[in-house]
Coordinates of C-alpha atoms in Angstrom, one line a residue:
M227 CA 0.0 0.0 0.0
S228 CA 1.1 3.6 -0.7
N229 CA 0.6 6.9 1.0
V230 CA -1.0 9.7 -1.1
V231 CA -0.1 13.4 -1.5
V232 CA -3.0 15.5 -2.7
I233 CA -2.3 18.9 -4.3
G234 CA -4.0 21.3 -6.7
S235 CA -2.6 21.4 -10.2
Q236 CA -3.9 24.9 -11.1
W237 CA -4.4 28.0 -9.0
G238 CA -6.3 26.3 -6.2
D239 CA -10.1 25.8 -5.8
E240 CA -10.0 22.7 -7.9
G241 CA -12.3 20.7 -5.6
K242 CA -9.7 19.2 -3.3
G243 CA -12.2 19.1 -0.4
K244 CA -14.4 16.4 -1.9
I245 CA -11.5 14.3 -3.2
V246 CA -9.5 14.5 0.1
D247 CA -12.7 13.6 2.0
W248 CA -13.2 10.7 -0.4
L249 CA -9.7 9.5 0.2
S250 CA -9.5 10.3 4.0
E251 CA -12.2 7.7 4.6
R252 CA -9.7 5.1 3.6
A253 CA -6.6 6.6 5.4
E254 CA -5.7 6.3 9.0
V255 CA -3.7 9.6 9.2
V256 CA -4.4 12.9 7.4
V257 CA -1.6 15.5 7.3
R258 CA -1.9 19.2 6.4
F259 CA 1.6 20.2 5.3
Q260 CA 1.7 23.9 4.1
G261 CA -0.3 27.1 3.9
G262 CA -2.5 28.7 6.5
H263 CA -6.1 29.6 7.0
N264 CA -6.1 31.5 3.7
A265 CA -7.2 28.4 1.8
G266 CA -10.5 26.8 2.4
H267 CA -12.3 23.7 1.3
T268 CA -15.9 22.4 1.7
L269 CA -16.8 18.9 2.8
V270 CA -20.2 17.3 2.7
V271 CA -20.4 14.2 4.9
D272 CA -23.7 12.4 5.5
G273 CA -25.6 15.5 4.4
T274 CA -23.7 17.9 6.7
T275 CA -21.5 20.6 5.2
Y276 CA -18.2 21.5 6.8
K277 CA -16.1 24.5 5.8
L278 CA -12.5 24.0 6.8
S279 CA -9.6 26.4 6.4
L280 CA -6.8 25.2 8.7
L281 CA -7.9 21.8 10.0
P282 CA -7.1 18.7 8.0
S283 CA -10.1 17.1 6.3
G284 CA -9.8 13.9 8.3
V285 CA -10.9 15.7 11.4
V286 CA -14.6 15.4 10.5
R287 CA -14.3 11.6 10.5
S288 CA -14.0 9.4 13.6
N289 CA -11.0 7.2 14.3
K290 CA -8.7 9.3 12.1
L291 CA -5.6 11.0 13.3
S292 CA -5.3 14.6 11.9
I293 CA -2.0 16.4 11.9
I294 CA -1.0 20.0 11.2
G295 CA 2.6 19.9 10.1
N296 CA 5.5 22.2 10.7
G297 CA 5.1 23.7 7.2
V298 CA 1.8 25.3 8.1
V299 CA 1.6 28.8 9.7
I300 CA -1.0 28.8 12.4
D301 CA -3.2 31.6 13.6
P302 CA -4.0 30.2 17.1
I303 CA -7.2 32.3 17.4
A304 CA -8.5 31.2 14.0
L305 CA -7.6 27.6 14.9
L306 CA -9.6 27.5 18.1
S307 CA -12.5 29.3 16.4
E308 CA -12.6 26.7 13.7
I309 CA -12.4 23.9 16.3
E310 CA -15.3 25.5 18.2
K311 CA -17.3 25.9 15.0
I312 CA -17.1 22.2 13.9
S313 CA -17.5 21.0 17.5
A314 CA -20.9 22.8 17.4
Q315 CA -21.7 20.6 14.4
G316 CA -21.0 17.5 16.5
V317 CA -17.4 16.8 15.6
D318 CA -15.2 15.9 18.6
V319 CA -11.8 17.5 18.2
N320 CA -9.3 16.7 21.0
P321 CA -5.6 16.1 21.5
T322 CA -6.1 12.4 20.8
N323 CA -7.3 12.9 17.2
L324 CA -5.6 16.2 16.4
R325 CA -1.9 16.9 16.7
I326 CA 0.0 20.1 15.9
A327 CA 3.7 20.3 15.2
E328 CA 5.4 21.9 18.1
N329 CA 7.8 23.6 15.7
A330 CA 5.1 25.1 13.5
S331 CA 5.2 28.9 13.2
L332 CA 2.4 31.1 14.5
I333 CA 0.5 34.0 12.9
L334 CA 0.4 37.0 15.3
T335 CA -1.9 39.9 15.4
I336 CA 0.8 42.2 13.9
H337 CA 1.1 39.8 10.9
R338 CA -2.5 40.4 9.9
E339 CA -1.9 44.2 10.2
M340 CA 1.3 43.9 8.1
D341 CA -0.5 41.9 5.4
G342 CA -3.0 44.7 4.9
V343 CA -0.5 47.5 5.0
A344 CA 1.8 45.7 2.5
E345 CA -1.1 45.2 0.1
M346 CA -2.1 48.9 0.5
L347 CA 1.4 50.0 -0.3
R348 CA 1.5 47.9 -3.5
G349 CA -1.3 50.0 -4.9
E350 CA -2.2 48.9 -8.4
A351 CA 0.4 46.1 -8.2
K352 CA -1.4 44.4 -5.3
I353 CA -1.1 40.6 -5.2
G354 CA -4.6 39.8 -4.0
T355 CA -3.6 38.4 -0.6
T356 CA -6.4 37.3 1.7
R357 CA -4.9 39.6 4.4
R358 CA -4.8 36.9 7.0
G359 CA -1.1 37.4 7.9
I360 CA 0.2 34.3 6.1
G361 CA 2.9 36.0 4.1
P362 CA 4.4 38.1 7.0
A363 CA 4.4 35.0 9.2
Y364 CA 6.4 33.1 6.6
E365 CA 8.7 36.1 6.3
D366 CA 9.4 36.1 10.0
K367 CA 9.9 32.3 10.0
V368 CA 12.5 32.5 7.2
A369 CA 14.2 35.5 8.9
R370 CA 14.5 33.4 12.0
R371 CA 12.6 35.7 14.3
G372 CA 9.2 33.9 14.2
V373 CA 7.2 32.6 17.1
R374 CA 6.6 28.8 17.1
V375 CA 4.0 26.7 18.9
C376 CA 6.5 25.5 21.5
D377 CA 7.4 29.1 22.4
L378 CA 3.9 29.5 24.0
A379 CA 5.2 27.4 27.0
D380 CA 8.1 29.8 27.7
I381 CA 7.1 33.4 28.5
D382 CA 10.7 34.7 28.5
V383 CA 11.4 33.4 25.0
L384 CA 8.1 34.6 23.8
E385 CA 8.6 38.1 25.0
Q386 CA 12.1 38.2 23.5
K387 CA 10.8 37.1 20.1
I388 CA 7.9 39.5 20.1
D389 CA 10.3 42.3 20.8
G390 CA 12.4 41.3 17.9
I391 CA 9.4 41.1 15.6
L392 CA 8.2 44.5 16.7
A393 CA 11.6 46.0 16.1
H394 CA 11.4 44.9 12.5
H395 CA 7.7 45.6 11.7
N396 CA 6.9 48.8 13.6
P397 CA 9.1 51.1 11.6
L398 CA 7.2 50.1 8.4
L399 CA 3.8 50.5 10.2
I400 CA 4.8 54.0 11.3
A401 CA 6.1 54.9 7.8
A402 CA 2.8 53.8 6.4
G403 CA 1.0 56.1 8.8
Q404 CA -0.3 53.3 11.1
P405 CA 0.2 53.2 14.9
A406 CA 3.0 51.0 16.2
Y407 CA 2.2 47.8 18.1
T408 CA 3.2 47.2 21.7
R409 CA 4.4 44.0 23.2
E410 CA 1.2 43.6 25.1
M411 CA -0.9 43.9 22.0
V412 CA 0.8 40.8 20.6
L413 CA 1.4 38.9 23.8
E414 CA -2.1 39.1 25.4
P415 CA -4.0 37.3 22.6
L416 CA -1.3 34.6 22.6
M417 CA -1.4 34.0 26.3
S418 CA -5.2 33.8 26.3
V419 CA -5.1 30.7 24.1
A420 CA -1.6 29.3 24.9
E421 CA -2.8 26.5 27.2
K422 CA -5.5 25.3 24.8
V423 CA -3.1 25.3 21.8
L424 CA -0.3 23.6 23.7
A425 CA -2.6 20.7 24.5
F426 CA -2.4 19.7 20.9
A427 CA 1.4 20.3 20.5
S428 CA 3.5 17.3 19.6
P429 CA 6.7 16.1 17.9
V430 CA 4.8 15.4 14.8
W431 CA 7.8 14.0 12.9
K432 CA 8.0 11.3 15.6
I433 CA 4.3 10.4 15.4
L434 CA 4.6 10.1 11.6
D435 CA 7.6 7.8 12.0
E436 CA 5.6 5.6 14.3
E437 CA 2.6 5.5 12.0
Q438 CA 4.9 4.7 9.0
K439 CA 6.3 1.7 10.9
K440 CA 2.8 0.5 11.8
G441 CA 1.9 0.6 8.1
S442 CA -0.8 3.2 8.5
K443 CA -2.1 4.7 5.3
M444 CA -1.3 8.4 5.3
L445 CA -2.9 11.2 3.3
F446 CA -0.8 14.4 2.9
E447 CA -3.1 17.3 2.1
G448 CA -1.9 20.5 0.4
A449 CA -3.5 23.9 0.1
Q450 CA -3.9 26.2 -2.9
G451 CA -2.3 24.9 -6.2
V452 CA 1.0 24.4 -8.0
M453 CA 0.7 27.7 -9.9
L454 CA 0.6 29.5 -6.6
D455 CA 3.9 27.9 -5.5
V456 CA 6.3 30.6 -4.4
D457 CA 9.0 29.1 -6.7
H458 CA 7.1 27.4 -9.5
G459 CA 4.0 29.6 -9.7
T460 CA 3.1 32.9 -11.4
Y461 CA 5.5 34.9 -9.1
P462 CA 4.9 37.3 -7.5
F463 CA 1.2 36.6 -7.7
V464 CA 1.6 33.5 -5.6
T465 CA 1.2 32.3 -2.0
S466 CA 4.1 32.4 0.5
S467 CA 4.8 28.7 0.7
N468 CA 5.7 25.8 -1.6
T469 CA 2.6 24.1 -2.8
V470 CA 4.2 21.3 -4.8
A471 CA 4.2 17.7 -3.6
G472 CA 7.9 17.8 -2.7
F473 CA 7.0 20.0 0.3
A474 CA 4.8 17.3 1.8
A475 CA 8.0 15.7 3.2
C476 CA 9.7 18.8 4.8
G477 CA 6.4 20.4 5.7
S478 CA 5.5 17.4 7.9
G479 CA 8.8 15.9 9.0
T480 CA 9.0 12.7 7.1
G481 CA 11.2 11.5 4.4
P482 CA 10.3 12.0 0.7
A483 CA 10.2 8.2 0.2
N484 CA 7.3 8.0 2.6
T485 CA 4.9 10.4 0.8
G486 CA 3.9 8.1 -2.0
F487 CA 1.5 8.6 -4.9
V488 CA 1.0 12.2 -6.0
L489 CA -2.6 13.0 -7.0
G490 CA -3.2 16.4 -8.7
I491 CA -6.7 17.7 -8.4
T492 CA -7.6 19.3 -11.7
K493 CA -10.7 21.2 -12.7
A494 CA -12.1 20.5 -16.1
Y495 CA -11.8 24.2 -16.8
T496 CA -9.7 26.9 -15.1
T497 CA -10.3 29.4 -12.3
R498 CA -8.3 31.9 -10.4
V499 CA -8.9 34.2 -7.4
G500 CA -7.0 37.5 -7.1
S501 CA -4.5 39.2 -9.3
G502 CA -2.0 37.8 -11.7
P503 CA -1.8 36.4 -15.2
F504 CA -4.5 34.1 -16.5
P505 CA -3.9 33.2 -20.1
T506 CA -7.2 31.4 -20.8
E507 CA -9.5 33.8 -18.8
Q508 CA -12.8 34.5 -20.4
D509 CA -14.1 37.8 -19.3
N510 CA -17.3 37.3 -21.2
E511 CA -20.5 35.2 -21.3
I512 CA -18.6 31.9 -21.3
G513 CA -16.7 33.0 -18.1
R514 CA -19.8 34.1 -16.4
T515 CA -21.6 30.8 -17.4
L516 CA -18.8 28.8 -15.9
G517 CA -18.8 30.9 -12.7
E518 CA -22.5 30.6 -12.2
R519 CA -22.8 26.9 -12.9
G520 CA -19.7 26.1 -10.9
H521 CA -20.6 28.4 -7.9
E522 CA -17.2 29.8 -8.2
F523 CA -16.8 31.8 -5.1
G524 CA -13.9 31.5 -2.6
T525 CA -14.6 29.3 0.5
V526 CA -12.6 31.7 2.7
T527 CA -12.9 35.1 1.0
G528 CA -16.2 34.8 -0.8
R529 CA -14.6 36.5 -3.7
P530 CA -15.9 35.6 -7.2
R531 CA -13.3 33.5 -9.1
R532 CA -12.1 34.4 -12.6
C533 CA -13.0 31.7 -15.0
G534 CA -11.6 30.4 -18.3
W535 CA -11.0 27.4 -20.6
F536 CA -8.8 24.5 -19.6
D537 CA -5.1 25.3 -19.9
A538 CA -3.2 22.1 -20.8
V539 CA 0.1 23.9 -21.0
M540 CA -0.1 25.0 -17.4
V541 CA -1.3 21.7 -16.0
R542 CA 1.4 19.8 -17.9
Q543 CA 4.0 22.0 -16.3
A544 CA 2.4 21.4 -12.9
V545 CA 2.5 17.6 -13.6
K546 CA 6.3 17.9 -14.2
T547 CA 7.3 20.2 -11.4
A548 CA 5.2 18.5 -8.8
G549 CA 5.7 14.9 -9.8
I550 CA 2.0 14.3 -10.3
K551 CA 1.3 10.6 -11.2
G552 CA -2.4 10.9 -11.7
I553 CA -5.1 13.5 -11.8
A554 CA -8.5 13.7 -10.2
L555 CA -10.6 15.6 -12.8
T556 CA -13.4 17.6 -11.2
K557 CA -16.5 19.6 -12.3
L558 CA -16.8 17.9 -15.7
D559 CA -20.6 18.4 -15.4
I560 CA -20.2 22.2 -15.5
L561 CA -19.3 21.8 -19.2
D562 CA -22.5 20.0 -20.1
G563 CA -24.2 21.7 -23.0
I564 CA -21.3 24.0 -24.0
S565 CA -20.0 23.5 -27.5
P566 CA -17.5 23.9 -28.9
L567 CA -15.1 23.6 -25.9
K568 CA -11.7 25.1 -26.1
I569 CA -8.4 23.8 -24.7
C570 CA -5.2 25.8 -24.5
V571 CA -2.5 23.8 -26.2
G572 CA 0.3 26.5 -26.4
Y573 CA 1.2 30.1 -25.8
E574 CA 2.4 32.9 -28.0
V575 CA 4.3 36.0 -26.8
D576 CA 5.4 38.7 -29.3
G577 CA 5.2 36.2 -32.1
K578 CA 7.2 33.5 -30.3
K579 CA 5.6 30.2 -29.4
Y580 CA 6.0 28.6 -26.0
D581 CA 5.1 25.0 -24.9
Y582 CA 5.6 26.0 -21.2
L583 CA 4.8 28.9 -18.9
P584 CA 7.9 31.3 -19.0
A585 CA 9.1 32.5 -15.6
S586 CA 9.3 36.1 -16.6
Q587 CA 6.5 38.3 -15.1
S588 CA 6.4 40.5 -18.2
L589 CA 6.2 37.6 -20.6
Q590 CA 3.4 36.0 -18.5
A591 CA 1.5 39.3 -18.7
R592 CA 1.6 39.3 -22.5
I593 CA 0.8 35.6 -23.2
K594 CA -1.8 34.9 -25.9
P595 CA -3.3 31.4 -25.6
I596 CA -3.3 29.1 -28.6
F597 CA -6.7 27.3 -28.5
E598 CA -7.8 24.0 -30.0
D599 CA -11.6 23.5 -30.4
I600 CA -13.1 20.2 -29.3
E601 CA -16.7 19.1 -29.6
G602 CA -18.9 19.4 -26.5
W603 CA -21.8 17.3 -25.5
S604 CA -25.5 18.0 -24.9
E605 CA -26.1 15.1 -22.5
S606 CA -25.8 15.4 -18.7
T607 CA -22.7 14.0 -17.0
Q608 CA -23.8 15.0 -13.6
G609 CA -23.9 12.1 -11.2
A610 CA -22.2 9.6 -13.5
R611 CA -20.5 6.8 -11.7
S612 CA -19.1 4.8 -14.5
W613 CA -17.5 5.5 -17.9
A614 CA -20.5 3.8 -19.6
E615 CA -22.7 6.7 -18.3
L616 CA -20.6 9.4 -20.0
P617 CA -21.3 10.7 -23.4
A618 CA -18.7 9.8 -26.1
A619 CA -17.8 13.4 -26.6
A620 CA -17.1 13.8 -22.8
I621 CA -14.8 10.8 -22.9
K622 CA -13.0 12.3 -26.0
Y623 CA -12.5 15.5 -24.1
I624 CA -11.0 13.7 -21.1
R625 CA -8.7 11.6 -23.3
R626 CA -7.5 14.7 -25.1
I627 CA -6.7 16.3 -21.7
E628 CA -4.7 13.2 -20.7
E629 CA -2.8 13.3 -24.0
L630 CA -1.9 17.0 -23.6
I631 CA -0.9 17.0 -20.0
E632 CA 0.9 13.7 -20.3
C633 CA -0.8 12.2 -17.2
Q634 CA -3.7 9.9 -16.8
V635 CA -7.0 10.4 -15.0
T636 CA -7.1 8.5 -11.7
L637 CA -10.4 9.8 -10.4
L638 CA -13.3 11.6 -12.1
S639 CA -15.7 13.7 -10.2
T640 CA -19.1 14.4 -11.7
S641 CA -20.9 16.2 -8.9
P642 CA -20.2 17.7 -5.4
K643 CA -21.5 14.4 -3.9
R644 CA -18.7 12.1 -2.8
E645 CA -20.4 9.0 -4.2
D646 CA -20.5 10.6 -7.7
T647 CA -16.8 9.6 -8.3
I648 CA -15.4 7.3 -10.9
M649 CA -12.2 5.5 -9.7
V650 CA -10.0 4.5 -12.6
R651 CA -7.3 3.3 -10.3
D652 CA -6.7 3.3 -6.5
P653 CA -4.2 6.0 -5.4
F654 CA -3.4 4.1 -2.3
L655 CA -2.2 1.2 -4.4
G656 CA 0.4 3.5 -6.0
V657 CA 1.6 3.6 -9.5

């Protein structure tokens, strides 16, 4: 049996929630390994809808061990609020079924402030951050001045670190015309929740080693998508962490050989939230139709998503850089009745053709997509649970995507319901 890493292959919002929930039922351990509460996903279990931002998807299922790894930045207030919210829905979250890496970095009140100030100062060049403090928290982590979960147990270390953080951030706040933060403004919220958060703190790397030795099936859950990766995405319009599958190992504290099969969640069209290049975007009736049918609004922000045709060039690049071995194709049913469909098969910039997404920000901004038309279908694919129930044109569309991205479909989702899933091969059985 293999472990499985689940990541998004586009700009996030590919429907990871349903697929992770579908897989978590068969896993013993579910690990969140990067990002923060800026990314959300929706689960529907036995008719109940759960909206999660920070907690791993396995937390809503009994007898699963959920882990928040060291690669995640944690807003302790948001974490406890989310635990309280799903507890009110009947989910029991306790230190037995949820463990948090003691070496994970914390998001502080000043980080949220800095996120908003930085976005304000960017003006027209704003990135589109969710302003939840994720970026500044990662900045402090890399600069070696961050506060970690374990620091909540040592007031002297905590005060020293807070003073160092304030010495760095306060001058920028003042320069931006904002009031400076005091130690108490940062310390008091932390101390009010320290005991509750520390109850979950654990040497996660050790737990994962023990689970690996026991042969437990582990599911590593990423946030956002490959094209928001801080190295491999559309920089600087990206998130502040590595979203590729390779980060599942260092973001959780296990070896790369333990992470297993990489499943890329891939929407049958393309969406993006916030600023940045989007070669196949359709700011027209097609884009509006996709958005309305697909209910394309951010789980966390509520912002409408930009919509466009499937970009095979981008997904193929994600397959290569993230080591994706199979894709879970979602929201195929949203394309029902649209014909012809278009797939981006190449890019053109200033007369030069590209079969990949160039790293240059200026080149990305000038990309013109090269489209290939493909016949649509009039029949409904919604709720299909076998290939035999799919129209021939829909199967042709899927096969063309597989050919272009050089990766096979492992799972096919035909509605938000978890049972409306066609399994081509079992990710837990590996390649």
